[in-house]
Coordinates of C-alpha atoms in Angstrom, one line a residue:
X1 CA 34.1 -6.0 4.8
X2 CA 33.0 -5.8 0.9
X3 CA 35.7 -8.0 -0.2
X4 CA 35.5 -10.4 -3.0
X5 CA 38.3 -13.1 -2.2
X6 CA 37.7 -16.0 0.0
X7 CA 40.7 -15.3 2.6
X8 CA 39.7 -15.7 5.8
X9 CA 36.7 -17.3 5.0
X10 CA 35.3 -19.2 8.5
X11 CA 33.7 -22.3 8.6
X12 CA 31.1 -22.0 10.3
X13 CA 28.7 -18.4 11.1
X14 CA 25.1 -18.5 13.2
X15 CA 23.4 -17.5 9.5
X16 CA 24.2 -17.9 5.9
X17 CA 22.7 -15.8 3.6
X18 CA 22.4 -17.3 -0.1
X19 CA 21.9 -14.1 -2.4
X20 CA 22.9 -10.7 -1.5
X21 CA 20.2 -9.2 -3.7
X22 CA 17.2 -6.8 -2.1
X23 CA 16.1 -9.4 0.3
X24 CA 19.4 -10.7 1.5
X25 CA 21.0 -7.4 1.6
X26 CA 18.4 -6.7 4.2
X27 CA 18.0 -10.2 6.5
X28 CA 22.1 -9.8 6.5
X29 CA 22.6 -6.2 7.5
X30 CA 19.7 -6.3 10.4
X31 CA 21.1 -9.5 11.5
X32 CA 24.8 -8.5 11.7
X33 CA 23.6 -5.1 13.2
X34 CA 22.1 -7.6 15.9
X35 CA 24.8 -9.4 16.9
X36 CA 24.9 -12.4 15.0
X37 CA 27.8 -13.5 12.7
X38 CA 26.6 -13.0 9.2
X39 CA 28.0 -14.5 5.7
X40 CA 26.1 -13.0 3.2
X41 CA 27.1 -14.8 -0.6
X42 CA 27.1 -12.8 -3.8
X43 CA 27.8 -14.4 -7.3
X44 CA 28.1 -11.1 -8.6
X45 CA 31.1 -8.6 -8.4
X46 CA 30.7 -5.7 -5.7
X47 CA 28.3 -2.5 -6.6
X48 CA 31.2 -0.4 -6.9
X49 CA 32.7 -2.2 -9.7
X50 CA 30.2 0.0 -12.2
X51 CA 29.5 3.8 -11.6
X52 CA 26.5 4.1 -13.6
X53 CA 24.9 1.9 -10.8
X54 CA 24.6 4.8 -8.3
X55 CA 23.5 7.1 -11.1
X56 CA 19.9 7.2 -11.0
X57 CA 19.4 8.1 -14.6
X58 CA 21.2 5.6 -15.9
X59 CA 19.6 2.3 -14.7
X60 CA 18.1 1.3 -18.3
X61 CA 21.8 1.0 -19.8
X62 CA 22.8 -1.5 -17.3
X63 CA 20.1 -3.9 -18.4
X64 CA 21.2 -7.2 -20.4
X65 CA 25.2 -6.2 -19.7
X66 CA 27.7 -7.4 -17.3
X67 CA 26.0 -7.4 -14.1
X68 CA 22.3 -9.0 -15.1
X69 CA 22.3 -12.5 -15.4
X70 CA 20.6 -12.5 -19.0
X71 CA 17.4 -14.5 -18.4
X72 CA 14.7 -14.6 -20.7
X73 CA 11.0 -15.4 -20.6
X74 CA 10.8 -18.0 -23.8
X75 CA 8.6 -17.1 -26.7
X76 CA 5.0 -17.5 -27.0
X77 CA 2.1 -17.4 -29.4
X78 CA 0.3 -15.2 -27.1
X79 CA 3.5 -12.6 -27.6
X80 CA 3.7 -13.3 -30.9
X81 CA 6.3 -15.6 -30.7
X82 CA 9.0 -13.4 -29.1
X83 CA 11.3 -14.6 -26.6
X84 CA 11.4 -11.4 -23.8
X85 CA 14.5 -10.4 -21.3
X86 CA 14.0 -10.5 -17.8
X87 CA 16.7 -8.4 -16.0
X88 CA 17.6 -9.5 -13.0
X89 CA 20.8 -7.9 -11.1
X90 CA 24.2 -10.1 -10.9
X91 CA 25.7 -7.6 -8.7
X92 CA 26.1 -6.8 -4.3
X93 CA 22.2 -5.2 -4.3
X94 CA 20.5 -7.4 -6.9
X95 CA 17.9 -6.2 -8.5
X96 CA 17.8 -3.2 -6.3
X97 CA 21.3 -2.2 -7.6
X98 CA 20.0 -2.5 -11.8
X99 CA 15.8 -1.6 -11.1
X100 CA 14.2 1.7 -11.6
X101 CA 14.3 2.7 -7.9
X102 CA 10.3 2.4 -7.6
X103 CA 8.9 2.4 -4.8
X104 CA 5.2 1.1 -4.9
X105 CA 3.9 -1.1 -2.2
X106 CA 0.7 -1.8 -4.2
X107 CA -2.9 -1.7 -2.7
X108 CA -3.4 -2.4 1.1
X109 CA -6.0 -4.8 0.3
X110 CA -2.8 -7.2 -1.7
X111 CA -1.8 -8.2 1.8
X112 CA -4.9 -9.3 3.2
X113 CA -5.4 -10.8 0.3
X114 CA -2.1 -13.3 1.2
X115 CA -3.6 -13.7 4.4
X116 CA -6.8 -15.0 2.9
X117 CA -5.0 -17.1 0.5
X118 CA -2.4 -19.0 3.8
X119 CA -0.5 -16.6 4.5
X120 CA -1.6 -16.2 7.9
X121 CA -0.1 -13.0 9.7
X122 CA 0.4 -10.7 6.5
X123 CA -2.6 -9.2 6.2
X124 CA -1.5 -5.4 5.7
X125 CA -2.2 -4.2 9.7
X126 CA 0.6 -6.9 10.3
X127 CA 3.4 -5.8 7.5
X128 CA 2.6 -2.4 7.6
X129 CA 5.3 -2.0 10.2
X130 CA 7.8 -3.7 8.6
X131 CA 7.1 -1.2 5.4
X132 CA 7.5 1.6 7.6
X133 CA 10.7 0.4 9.6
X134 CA 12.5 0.2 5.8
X135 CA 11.8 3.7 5.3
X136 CA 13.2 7.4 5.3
X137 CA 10.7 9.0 3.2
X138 CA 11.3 12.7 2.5
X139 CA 7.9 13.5 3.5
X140 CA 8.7 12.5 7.8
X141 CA 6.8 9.9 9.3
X142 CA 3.0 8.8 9.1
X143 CA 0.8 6.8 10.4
X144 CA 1.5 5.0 6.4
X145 CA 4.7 6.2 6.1
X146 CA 8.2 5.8 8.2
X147 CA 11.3 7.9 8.2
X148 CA 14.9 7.4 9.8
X149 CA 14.8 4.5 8.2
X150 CA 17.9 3.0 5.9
X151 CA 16.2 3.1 2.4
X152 CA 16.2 6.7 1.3
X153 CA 12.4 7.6 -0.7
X154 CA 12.3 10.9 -2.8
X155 CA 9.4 12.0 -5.2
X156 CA 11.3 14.6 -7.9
X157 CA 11.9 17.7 -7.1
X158 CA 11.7 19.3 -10.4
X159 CA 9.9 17.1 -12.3
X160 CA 10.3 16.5 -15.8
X161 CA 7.8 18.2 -18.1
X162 CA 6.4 15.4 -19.1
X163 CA 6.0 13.9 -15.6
X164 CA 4.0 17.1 -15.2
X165 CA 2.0 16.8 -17.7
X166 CA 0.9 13.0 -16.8
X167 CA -0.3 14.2 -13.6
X168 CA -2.2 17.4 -15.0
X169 CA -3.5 15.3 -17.8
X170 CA -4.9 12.8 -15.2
X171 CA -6.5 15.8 -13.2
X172 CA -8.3 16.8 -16.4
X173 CA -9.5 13.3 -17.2
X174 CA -11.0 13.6 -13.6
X175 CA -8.7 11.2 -12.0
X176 CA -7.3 11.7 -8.0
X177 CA -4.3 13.1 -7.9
X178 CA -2.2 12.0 -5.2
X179 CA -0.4 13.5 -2.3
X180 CA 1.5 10.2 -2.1
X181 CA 1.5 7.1 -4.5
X182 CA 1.9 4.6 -1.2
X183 CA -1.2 6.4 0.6
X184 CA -4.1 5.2 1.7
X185 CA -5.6 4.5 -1.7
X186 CA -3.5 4.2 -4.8
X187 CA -6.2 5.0 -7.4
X188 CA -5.0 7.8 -9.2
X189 CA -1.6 10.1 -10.4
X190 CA 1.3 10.9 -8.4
X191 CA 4.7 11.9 -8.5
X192 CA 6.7 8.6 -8.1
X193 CA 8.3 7.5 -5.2
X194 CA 12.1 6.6 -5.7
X195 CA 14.9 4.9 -3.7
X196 CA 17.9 8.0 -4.5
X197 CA 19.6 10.6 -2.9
X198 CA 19.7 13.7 -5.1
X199 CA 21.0 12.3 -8.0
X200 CA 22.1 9.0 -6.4
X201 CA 20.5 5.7 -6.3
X202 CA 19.6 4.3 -2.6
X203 CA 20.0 0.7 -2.9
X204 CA 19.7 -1.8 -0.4
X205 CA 23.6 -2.3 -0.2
X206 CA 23.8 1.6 0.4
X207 CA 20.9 1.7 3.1
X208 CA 22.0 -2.0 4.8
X209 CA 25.5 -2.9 3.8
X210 CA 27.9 0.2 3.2
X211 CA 26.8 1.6 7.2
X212 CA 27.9 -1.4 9.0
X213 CA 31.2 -1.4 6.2
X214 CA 33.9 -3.0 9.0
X215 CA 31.5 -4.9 10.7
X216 CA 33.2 -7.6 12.8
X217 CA 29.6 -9.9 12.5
X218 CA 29.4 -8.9 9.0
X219 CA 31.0 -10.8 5.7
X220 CA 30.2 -10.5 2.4
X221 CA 31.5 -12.6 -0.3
X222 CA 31.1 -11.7 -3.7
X223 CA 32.2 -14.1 -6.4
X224 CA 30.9 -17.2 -5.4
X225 CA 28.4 -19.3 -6.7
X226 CA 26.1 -21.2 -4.4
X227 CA 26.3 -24.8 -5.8
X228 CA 23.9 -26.7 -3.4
X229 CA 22.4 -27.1 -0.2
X230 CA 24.2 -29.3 2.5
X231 CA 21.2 -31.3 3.9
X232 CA 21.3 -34.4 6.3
X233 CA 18.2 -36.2 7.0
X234 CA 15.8 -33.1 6.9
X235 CA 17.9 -30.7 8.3
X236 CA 20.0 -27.9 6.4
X237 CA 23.1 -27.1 7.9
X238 CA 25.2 -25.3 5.2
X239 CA 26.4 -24.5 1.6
X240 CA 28.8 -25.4 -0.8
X241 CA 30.2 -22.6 -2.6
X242 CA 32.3 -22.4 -6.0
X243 CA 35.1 -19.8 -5.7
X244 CA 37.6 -19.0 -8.2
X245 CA 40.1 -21.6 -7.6
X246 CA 37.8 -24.1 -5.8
X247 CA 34.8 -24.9 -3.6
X248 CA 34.4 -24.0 -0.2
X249 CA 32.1 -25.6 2.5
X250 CA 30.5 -23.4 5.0
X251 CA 28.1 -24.4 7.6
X252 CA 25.4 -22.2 9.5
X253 CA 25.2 -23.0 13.8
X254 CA 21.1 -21.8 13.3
X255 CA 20.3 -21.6 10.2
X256 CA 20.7 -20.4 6.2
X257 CA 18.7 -17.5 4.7
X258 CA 17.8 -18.0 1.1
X259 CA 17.3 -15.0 -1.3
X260 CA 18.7 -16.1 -4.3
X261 CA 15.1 -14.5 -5.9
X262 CA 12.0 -16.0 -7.9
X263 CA 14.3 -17.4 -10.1
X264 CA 17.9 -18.3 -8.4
X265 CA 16.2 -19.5 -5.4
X266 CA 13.6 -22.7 -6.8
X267 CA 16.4 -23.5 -8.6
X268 CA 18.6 -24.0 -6.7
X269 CA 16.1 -25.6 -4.4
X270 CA 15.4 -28.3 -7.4
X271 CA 19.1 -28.8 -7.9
X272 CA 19.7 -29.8 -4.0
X273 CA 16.7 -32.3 -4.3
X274 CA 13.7 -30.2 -3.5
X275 CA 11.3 -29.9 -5.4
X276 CA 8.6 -32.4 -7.5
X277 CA 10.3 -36.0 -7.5
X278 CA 8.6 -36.7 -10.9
X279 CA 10.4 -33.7 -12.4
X280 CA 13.6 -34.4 -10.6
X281 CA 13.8 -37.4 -12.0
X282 CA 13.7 -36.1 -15.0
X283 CA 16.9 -34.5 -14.1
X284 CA 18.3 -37.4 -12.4
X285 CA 18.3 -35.7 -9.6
X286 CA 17.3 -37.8 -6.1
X287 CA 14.7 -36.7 -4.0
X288 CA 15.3 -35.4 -0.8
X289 CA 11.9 -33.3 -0.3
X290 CA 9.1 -33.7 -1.9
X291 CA 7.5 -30.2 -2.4
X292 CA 5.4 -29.5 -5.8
X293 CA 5.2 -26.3 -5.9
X294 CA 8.9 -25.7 -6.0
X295 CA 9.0 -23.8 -9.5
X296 CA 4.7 -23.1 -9.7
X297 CA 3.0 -20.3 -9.4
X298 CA 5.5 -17.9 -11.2
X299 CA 3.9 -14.7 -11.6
X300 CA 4.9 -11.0 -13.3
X301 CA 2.9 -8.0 -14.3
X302 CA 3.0 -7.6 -18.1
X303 CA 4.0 -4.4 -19.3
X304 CA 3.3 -2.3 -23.2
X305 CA 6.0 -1.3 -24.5
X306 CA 5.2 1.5 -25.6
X307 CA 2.4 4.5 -26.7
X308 CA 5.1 6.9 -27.9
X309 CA 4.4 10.7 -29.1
X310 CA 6.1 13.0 -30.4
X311 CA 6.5 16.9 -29.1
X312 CA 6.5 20.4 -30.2
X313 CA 10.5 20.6 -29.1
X314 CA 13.2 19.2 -27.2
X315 CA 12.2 18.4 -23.2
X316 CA 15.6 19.0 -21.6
X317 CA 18.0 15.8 -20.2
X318 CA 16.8 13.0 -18.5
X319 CA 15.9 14.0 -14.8
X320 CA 15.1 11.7 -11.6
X321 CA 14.8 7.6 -13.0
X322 CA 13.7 8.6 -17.1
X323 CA 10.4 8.7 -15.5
X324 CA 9.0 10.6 -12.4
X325 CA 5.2 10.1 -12.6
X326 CA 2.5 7.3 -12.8
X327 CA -1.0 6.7 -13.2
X328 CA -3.0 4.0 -11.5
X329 CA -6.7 2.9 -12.3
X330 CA -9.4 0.3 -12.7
X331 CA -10.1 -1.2 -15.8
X332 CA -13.8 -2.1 -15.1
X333 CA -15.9 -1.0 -12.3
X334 CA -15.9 -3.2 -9.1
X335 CA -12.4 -4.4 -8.9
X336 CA -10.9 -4.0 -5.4
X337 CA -8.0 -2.3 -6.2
X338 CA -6.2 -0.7 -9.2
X339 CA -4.8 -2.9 -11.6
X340 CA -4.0 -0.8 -14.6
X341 CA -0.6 1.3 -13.9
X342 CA 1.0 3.8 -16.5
X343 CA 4.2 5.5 -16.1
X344 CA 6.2 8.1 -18.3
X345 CA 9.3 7.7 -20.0
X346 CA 11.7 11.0 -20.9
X347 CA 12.1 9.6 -24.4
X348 CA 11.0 7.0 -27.0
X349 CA 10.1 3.5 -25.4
X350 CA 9.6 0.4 -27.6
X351 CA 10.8 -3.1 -28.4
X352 CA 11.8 -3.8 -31.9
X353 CA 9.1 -4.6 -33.5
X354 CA 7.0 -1.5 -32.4
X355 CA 9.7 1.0 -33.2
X356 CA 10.0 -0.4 -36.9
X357 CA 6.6 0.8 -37.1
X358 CA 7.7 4.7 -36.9
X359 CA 10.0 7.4 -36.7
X360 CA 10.9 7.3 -33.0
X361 CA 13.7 10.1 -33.2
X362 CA 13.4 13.4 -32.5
X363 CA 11.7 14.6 -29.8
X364 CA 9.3 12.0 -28.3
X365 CA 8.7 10.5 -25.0
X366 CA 6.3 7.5 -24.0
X367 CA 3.2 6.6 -21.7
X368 CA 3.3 2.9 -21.1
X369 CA 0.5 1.2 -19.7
X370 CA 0.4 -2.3 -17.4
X371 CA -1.4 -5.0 -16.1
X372 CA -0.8 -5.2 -12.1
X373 CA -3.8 -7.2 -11.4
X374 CA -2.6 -9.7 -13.6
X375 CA -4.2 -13.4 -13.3
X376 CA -2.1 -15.4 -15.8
X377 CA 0.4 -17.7 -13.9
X378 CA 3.3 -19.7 -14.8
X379 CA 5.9 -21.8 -14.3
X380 CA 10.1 -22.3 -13.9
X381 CA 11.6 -25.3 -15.3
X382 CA 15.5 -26.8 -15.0
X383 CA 16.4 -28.5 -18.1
X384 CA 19.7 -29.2 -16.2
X385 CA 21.1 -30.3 -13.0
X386 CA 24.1 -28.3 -13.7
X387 CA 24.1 -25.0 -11.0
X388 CA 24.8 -23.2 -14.7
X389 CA 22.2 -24.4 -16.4
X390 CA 19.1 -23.5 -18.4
X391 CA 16.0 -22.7 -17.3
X392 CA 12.5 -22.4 -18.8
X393 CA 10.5 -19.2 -17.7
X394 CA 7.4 -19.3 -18.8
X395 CA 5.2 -16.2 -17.2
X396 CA 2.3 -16.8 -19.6
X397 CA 1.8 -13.3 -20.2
X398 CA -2.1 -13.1 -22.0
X399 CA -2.8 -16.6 -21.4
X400 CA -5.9 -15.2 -19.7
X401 CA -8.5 -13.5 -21.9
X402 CA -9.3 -10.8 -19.2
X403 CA -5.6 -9.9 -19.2
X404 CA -5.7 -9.4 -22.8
X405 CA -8.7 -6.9 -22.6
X406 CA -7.8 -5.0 -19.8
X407 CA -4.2 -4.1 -21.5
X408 CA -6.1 -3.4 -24.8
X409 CA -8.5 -0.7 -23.3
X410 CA -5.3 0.5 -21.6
X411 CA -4.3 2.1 -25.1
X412 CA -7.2 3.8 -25.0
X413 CA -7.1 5.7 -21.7
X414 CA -3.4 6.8 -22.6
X415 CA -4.2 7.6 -26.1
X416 CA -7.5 10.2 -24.2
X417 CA -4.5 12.2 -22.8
X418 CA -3.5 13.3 -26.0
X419 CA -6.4 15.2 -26.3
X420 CA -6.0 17.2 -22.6
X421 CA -4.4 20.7 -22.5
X422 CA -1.5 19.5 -20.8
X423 CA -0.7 17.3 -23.9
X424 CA -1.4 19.4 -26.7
X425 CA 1.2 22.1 -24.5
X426 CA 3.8 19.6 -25.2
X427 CA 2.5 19.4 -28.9
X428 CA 2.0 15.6 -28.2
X429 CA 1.1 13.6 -31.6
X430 CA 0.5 9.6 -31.2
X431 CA 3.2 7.7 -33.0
X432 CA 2.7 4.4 -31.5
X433 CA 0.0 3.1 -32.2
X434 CA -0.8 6.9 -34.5
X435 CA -4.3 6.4 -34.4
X436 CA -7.4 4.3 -32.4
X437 CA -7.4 0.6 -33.0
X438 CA -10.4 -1.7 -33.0
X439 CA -10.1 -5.1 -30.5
X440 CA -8.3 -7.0 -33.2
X441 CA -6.0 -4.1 -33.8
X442 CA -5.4 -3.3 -30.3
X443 CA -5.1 -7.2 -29.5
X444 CA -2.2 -7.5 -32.2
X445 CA -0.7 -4.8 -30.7
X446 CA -0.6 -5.9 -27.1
X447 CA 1.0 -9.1 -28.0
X448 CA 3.7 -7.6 -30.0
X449 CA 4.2 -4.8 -27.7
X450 CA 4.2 -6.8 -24.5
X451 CA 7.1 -7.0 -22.5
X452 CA 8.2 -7.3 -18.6
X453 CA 7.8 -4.9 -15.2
X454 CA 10.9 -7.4 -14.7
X455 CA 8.5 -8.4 -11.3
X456 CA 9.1 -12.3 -11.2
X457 CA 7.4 -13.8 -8.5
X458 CA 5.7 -16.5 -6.6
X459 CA 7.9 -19.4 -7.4
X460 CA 7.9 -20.9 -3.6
X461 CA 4.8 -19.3 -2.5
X462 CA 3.9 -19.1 1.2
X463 CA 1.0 -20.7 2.7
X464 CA -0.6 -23.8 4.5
X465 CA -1.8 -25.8 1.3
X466 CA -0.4 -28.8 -0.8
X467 CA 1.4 -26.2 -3.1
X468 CA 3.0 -24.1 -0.4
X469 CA 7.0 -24.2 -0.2
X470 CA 7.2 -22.0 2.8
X471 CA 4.8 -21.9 6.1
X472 CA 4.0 -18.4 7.3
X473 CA 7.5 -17.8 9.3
X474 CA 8.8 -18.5 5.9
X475 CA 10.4 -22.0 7.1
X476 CA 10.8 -24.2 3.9
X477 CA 8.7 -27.0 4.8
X478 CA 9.6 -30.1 5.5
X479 CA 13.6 -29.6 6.1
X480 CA 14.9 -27.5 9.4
X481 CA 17.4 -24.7 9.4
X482 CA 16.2 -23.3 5.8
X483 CA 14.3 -20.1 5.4
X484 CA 13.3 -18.0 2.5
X485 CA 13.4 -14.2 2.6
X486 CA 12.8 -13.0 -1.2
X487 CA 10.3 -12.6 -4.0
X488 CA 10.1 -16.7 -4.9
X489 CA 7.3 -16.8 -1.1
X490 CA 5.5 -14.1 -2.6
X491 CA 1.5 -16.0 -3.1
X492 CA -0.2 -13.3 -4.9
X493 CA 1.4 -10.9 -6.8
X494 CA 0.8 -7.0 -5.1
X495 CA -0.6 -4.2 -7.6
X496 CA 2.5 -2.1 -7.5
X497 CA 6.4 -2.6 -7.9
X498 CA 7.7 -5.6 -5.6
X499 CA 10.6 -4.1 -4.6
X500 CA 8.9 -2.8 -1.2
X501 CA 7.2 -6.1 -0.8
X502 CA 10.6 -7.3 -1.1
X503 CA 12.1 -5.5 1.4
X504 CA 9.2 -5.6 3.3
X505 CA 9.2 -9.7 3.7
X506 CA 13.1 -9.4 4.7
X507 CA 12.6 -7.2 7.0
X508 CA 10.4 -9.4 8.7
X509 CA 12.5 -12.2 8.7
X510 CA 15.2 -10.8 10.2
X511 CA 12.3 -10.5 13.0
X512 CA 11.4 -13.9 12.7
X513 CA 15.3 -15.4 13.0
X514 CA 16.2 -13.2 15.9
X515 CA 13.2 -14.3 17.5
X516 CA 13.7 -17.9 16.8
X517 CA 17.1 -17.5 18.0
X518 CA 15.7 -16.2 21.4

């Protein structure tokens, strides 16, 4: 069933799924499990190919190698200029199989905000099953939480001292501490919630794919490029596929799946024709759906990389993800939910140009602070109608001033833990910045500490408007037989981690194509 050669490949299955990242992983494996005949593509080798990929402590090492497929935002003057990586998995799992494992399903009040914005039915009464029926969290099943479920959720079980100390710092700031980060209200420190086993990561290949391994409705192709789109008229029947040694046509009886991501999906949707004509033509590429806001509305949470301090002594191996705790909370009175969000790092954390600024060996671990209520928005651009390539990411991180201060008085509130108990037991000393900035200070150092939650979004947002690439059932407008199950429909992104959202949308379109099916 996980093979990689295109033997025995049919011609013809009732769904093709384009991606077999954390969204098509998921739309594949429920649909097989269903009784539909399943091809589910991967350009990427299998999981298996790479140990360290079901070690859950060794995630950061397989960013920017062999199985992430390189991109980069493009530089800036906002970030000083710097051009900053994007991982994004090339590998059966996607994302899931390369991320930190978080599992943060943001503020409840994210998903009625998609409702408000078009996305009628998501409001978070209406997705909160779909959450629920993705889960086996250790804790057994509430009325927020599900368990039995295929995706494994652990908080640690002995937590790292300095994901101890986050959480007791927090407490003596006089900030909640919570029994569970994905509760009723996120406002405050908890342990974090991780997709592993023990020691193991829980990807979506391990929780969807691996149980139904010998599947008769199940095949998974790994190693093949999705080249375009077959479309006749306005109707999407199939896929044409490069393969080592040739291309291969397959056609779908209902219909094909998208989940290629925020960035392999609009693409690919520009290079079959969809997308702006203007902008096609640019390309030379003909028209065959005229949809604006292919490529719009990209969206990330910026990340500060880092506020490192040193400690008394060595803190013992890395434990859980290099993390195990997180800190949520308002930047200014009023706002709806939480959009500032810290989390600890079991050693030094910091991009080039931060770590030239001190001694970052020895014994030293990081807080870093982020923006999830982030406003600025962006955009994806082809500069080629090749399916290799280039693209033009442009997140415009800071373009808005209120992202800008929020991040700044971030440093602030993680620079105040240093001077809790639970610090100063770790002999915690600032490094990074070593002292308190004024704005400009703090303002420079944003932009040349800012970096990625590598949580691209938005790119073929759902909704009802002009700019909306997908309705509500997450139908690509305007052309039959297409649907999009993956980050790119996401409208607004959610305060927390999008990997839940993620699996959260799939799960609900498997819903959606088995009822379509009737």
């Amino acid at each position: 069933m996980l093979r990689d050669a295109a033997d025995a490949l049919e011609t013809a299955y009732d769904v093709i799924v384009a991606g077999a990242g954390t969204g098509g992983c998921v739309v594949a494996g429920r649909l097989a499990a269903a009784g539909f005949s399943v091809l589910l593509v991967e350009a990427g080798p299998p999981d298996s190919a790479e140990p360290a990929i079901a070690d859950a402590g060794a995630w950061a090492g397989l960013l920017g190698g062999a199985y992430d497929w390189g991109y980069a935002y493009a530089p800036a003057p906002e970030v000083a200029g710097r051009a900053i990586a994007i991982p994004r998995g090339r590998v059966l799992g996607g994302s899931s199989s390369i991320n930190a494992m978080l599992w943060n399903r943001g503020h409840p009040s994210d998903y009625d905000g998609w409702a408000a914005a078009g996305a009628t039915g998501w409001d978070f009464a209406a997705v909160l099953p779909y959450f629920k029926r993705a889960e086996d969290w250790e804790g057994g099943p509430t009325p927020l939480r599900g368990a039995g479920g295929p995706l494994r959720i652990e908080t640690p079980r002995d937590p790292h001292p300095v994901a101890s100390a986050l959480i007791a710092a927090a407490a003596e700031r006089g900030m909640p501490v919570l029994a569970d980060a994905n509760g009723p209200d996120n406002a405050g420190a908890a342990l974090a919630n991780l997709n592993k086993r023990g020691a193991r990561r829980w990807s979506v290949v391990d929780g969807y794919i691996r149980p139904l391994a010998g599947h008769p409705k199940l095949r998974v192709l790994t190693g093949a490029t999705v080249l375009d789109l077959l479309i006749s008229g306005a109707v999407c029947s199939g896929l044409r596929l490069g393969l080592e040694g040739g291309i291969a046509t397959v056609r779908a009886r209902q219909e094909v799946v998208l989940t290629l991501g925020a960035i392999g999906t609009p693409a690919l949707l520009m290079r079959s024709g969809i997308g702006d004509p203007a902008d096609l033509a640019r390309l030379g590429i003909p028209a065959r759906q005229a949809l604006p806001g292919v490529g719009q509305n990209l969206q990330d949470h910026p990340l500060l990389m880092g506020i490192n301090f040193s400690a008394r002594a060595p803190l013992g191996p890395v434990r859980d993800n290099g993390g195990g705790a997180q800190l949520n909370w308002r930047s200014r009175p009023g706002l709806r939910a939480p959009d500032l969000h810290a989390f600890v790092v079991q050693g030094p954390h910091a991009g080039p140009e931060i770590a030239a600024t001190a001694d970052l060996s020895g014994p030293v671990f990081a807080v870093s602070p982020g923006l999830m209520g982030s406003t600025s928005v962006g955009s994806l651009r082809l500069q080629s109608a090749e399916p290799d390539g280039p693209i033009t990411l442009r997140p415009n991180f800071l373009a808005e001033p209120a992202d800008r201060a929020a991040l700044a008085g971030a440093i602030d509130t993680i620079l105040d833990l240093a001077d809790t108990a639970a610090f100063r037991d770790l002999g915690a000393v600032p490094l990074t910045p070593a002292r308190r900035l004024n704005r400009s200070e703090a303002d420079a150092f944003v932009a040349r500490a800012c970096s990625t939650f590598f949580h691209s979004c938005g790119t073929c947002a759902m909704g009802t408007g002009p700019a909306a690439v997908v309705d509500p059932a997450l139908n690509l407008h305007g052309v039959a037989g297409l649907r999009l199950a993956d980050a790119s429909v996401i409208p607004t992104i959610p305060t927390g981690n999008t990997q839940a959202a993620v699996v959260m949308i799939a799960e609900r379109a498997a819903d959606l194509i088995r009822n379509a099916a009737g």
